[in-house]
Amino acid sequence: MSPPEYDRASKSFSIACLRDGVLVALGAVNATRDFVHGKMAIGKGVKPDRGALADAGVALNSFNQEGAC
């Protein structure tokens, strides 16, 4: 797997860990919004689409919306 994409200007990125398709962990560097939304998604047992999760252009809060998992 290639290194995560990140915003070089803000020097921020997030790394997600899935178990059986369920988001179980998220690490965020200089990405408070990702951390907060990732924590909510983990609590809900969200099963995000892997392609969307890997896309830096897709906000993590989109996985917390009704019908997103």
mmCIF file of C-alpha atoms in Angstrom:
data_model
loop_
_atom_site.group_PDB
_atom_site.id
_atom_site.type_symbol
_atom_site.label_atom_id
_atom_site.label_comp_id
_atom_site.label_asym_id
_atom_site.label_seq_id
_atom_site.Cartn_x
_atom_site.Cartn_y
_atom_site.Cartn_z
ATOM 1 C CA MET A 1 0.000 0.000 0.000
ATOM 2 C CA SER A 2 1.294 3.447 -0.839
ATOM 3 C CA PRO A 3 1.795 6.166 1.791
ATOM 4 C CA PRO A 4 -1.278 8.234 2.601
ATOM 5 C CA GLU A 5 -2.013 11.343 0.602
ATOM 6 C CA TYR A 6 -1.822 14.479 2.656
ATOM 7 C CA ASP A 7 -2.174 18.213 2.347
ATOM 8 C CA ARG A 8 1.439 19.371 2.146
ATOM 9 C CA ALA A 9 0.420 22.944 2.977
ATOM 10 C CA SER A 10 -1.222 21.995 6.292
ATOM 11 C CA LYS A 11 0.997 18.942 6.841
ATOM 12 C CA SER A 12 -2.042 16.926 7.926
ATOM 13 C CA PHE A 13 -3.176 13.377 7.228
ATOM 14 C CA SER A 14 -5.241 10.542 8.682
ATOM 15 C CA ILE A 15 -4.764 6.790 8.672
ATOM 16 C CA ALA A 16 -7.697 4.402 9.071
ATOM 17 C CA CYS A 17 -7.785 0.774 10.182
ATOM 18 C CA LEU A 18 -10.621 -1.540 9.174
ATOM 19 C CA ARG A 19 -11.469 -4.945 10.613
ATOM 20 C CA ASP A 20 -13.906 -6.979 8.521
ATOM 21 C CA GLY A 21 -14.850 -3.734 6.770
ATOM 22 C CA VAL A 22 -15.668 -1.901 10.018
ATOM 23 C CA LEU A 23 -13.708 1.218 10.963
ATOM 24 C CA VAL A 24 -11.976 0.295 14.239
ATOM 25 C CA ALA A 25 -9.169 2.858 14.541
ATOM 26 C CA LEU A 26 -8.108 6.171 13.109
ATOM 27 C CA GLY A 27 -4.904 8.114 13.566
ATOM 28 C CA ALA A 28 -4.888 11.794 12.654
ATOM 29 C CA VAL A 29 -1.931 14.176 12.465
ATOM 30 C CA ASN A 30 -2.843 17.880 12.455
ATOM 31 C CA ALA A 31 -6.389 16.837 11.445
ATOM 32 C CA THR A 32 -8.671 17.499 14.411
ATOM 33 C CA ARG A 33 -11.839 17.364 12.306
ATOM 34 C CA ASP A 34 -10.894 13.915 10.962
ATOM 35 C CA PHE A 35 -10.165 12.723 14.505
ATOM 36 C CA VAL A 36 -13.554 13.866 15.834
ATOM 37 C CA HIS A 37 -15.558 12.461 12.908
ATOM 38 C CA GLY A 38 -13.510 9.259 12.906
ATOM 39 C CA LYS A 39 -14.227 8.749 16.609
ATOM 40 C CA MET A 40 -17.950 9.165 15.933
ATOM 41 C CA ALA A 41 -17.809 6.703 13.023
ATOM 42 C CA ILE A 42 -15.963 4.132 15.163
ATOM 43 C CA GLY A 43 -18.624 4.465 17.865
ATOM 44 C CA LYS A 44 -21.364 3.830 15.291
ATOM 45 C CA GLY A 45 -19.612 0.776 13.832
ATOM 46 C CA VAL A 46 -19.513 2.353 10.385
ATOM 47 C CA LYS A 47 -18.489 0.234 7.374
ATOM 48 C CA PRO A 48 -17.124 2.879 5.001
ATOM 49 C CA ASP A 49 -16.480 2.288 1.333
ATOM 50 C CA ARG A 50 -12.714 1.645 1.097
ATOM 51 C CA GLY A 51 -12.339 3.728 -2.037
ATOM 52 C CA ALA A 52 -14.106 6.701 -0.492
ATOM 53 C CA LEU A 53 -12.139 6.290 2.739
ATOM 54 C CA ALA A 54 -8.857 6.386 0.792
ATOM 55 C CA ASP A 55 -9.934 9.489 -1.147
ATOM 56 C CA ALA A 56 -8.502 12.594 0.544
ATOM 57 C CA GLY A 57 -11.303 14.612 -1.073
ATOM 58 C CA VAL A 58 -14.051 12.753 0.819
ATOM 59 C CA ALA A 59 -14.740 14.198 4.277
ATOM 60 C CA LEU A 60 -14.931 11.674 7.117
ATOM 61 C CA ASN A 61 -18.155 13.249 8.363
ATOM 62 C CA SER A 62 -19.881 11.887 5.240
ATOM 63 C CA PHE A 63 -19.589 8.394 6.770
ATOM 64 C CA ASN A 64 -21.564 9.508 9.831
ATOM 65 C CA GLN A 65 -24.628 10.504 7.828
ATOM 66 C CA GLU A 66 -27.710 8.319 7.749
ATOM 67 C CA GLY A 67 -27.465 5.607 5.111
ATOM 68 C CA ALA A 68 -23.747 6.171 4.484
ATOM 69 C CA CYS A 69 -22.648 2.779 5.767
#
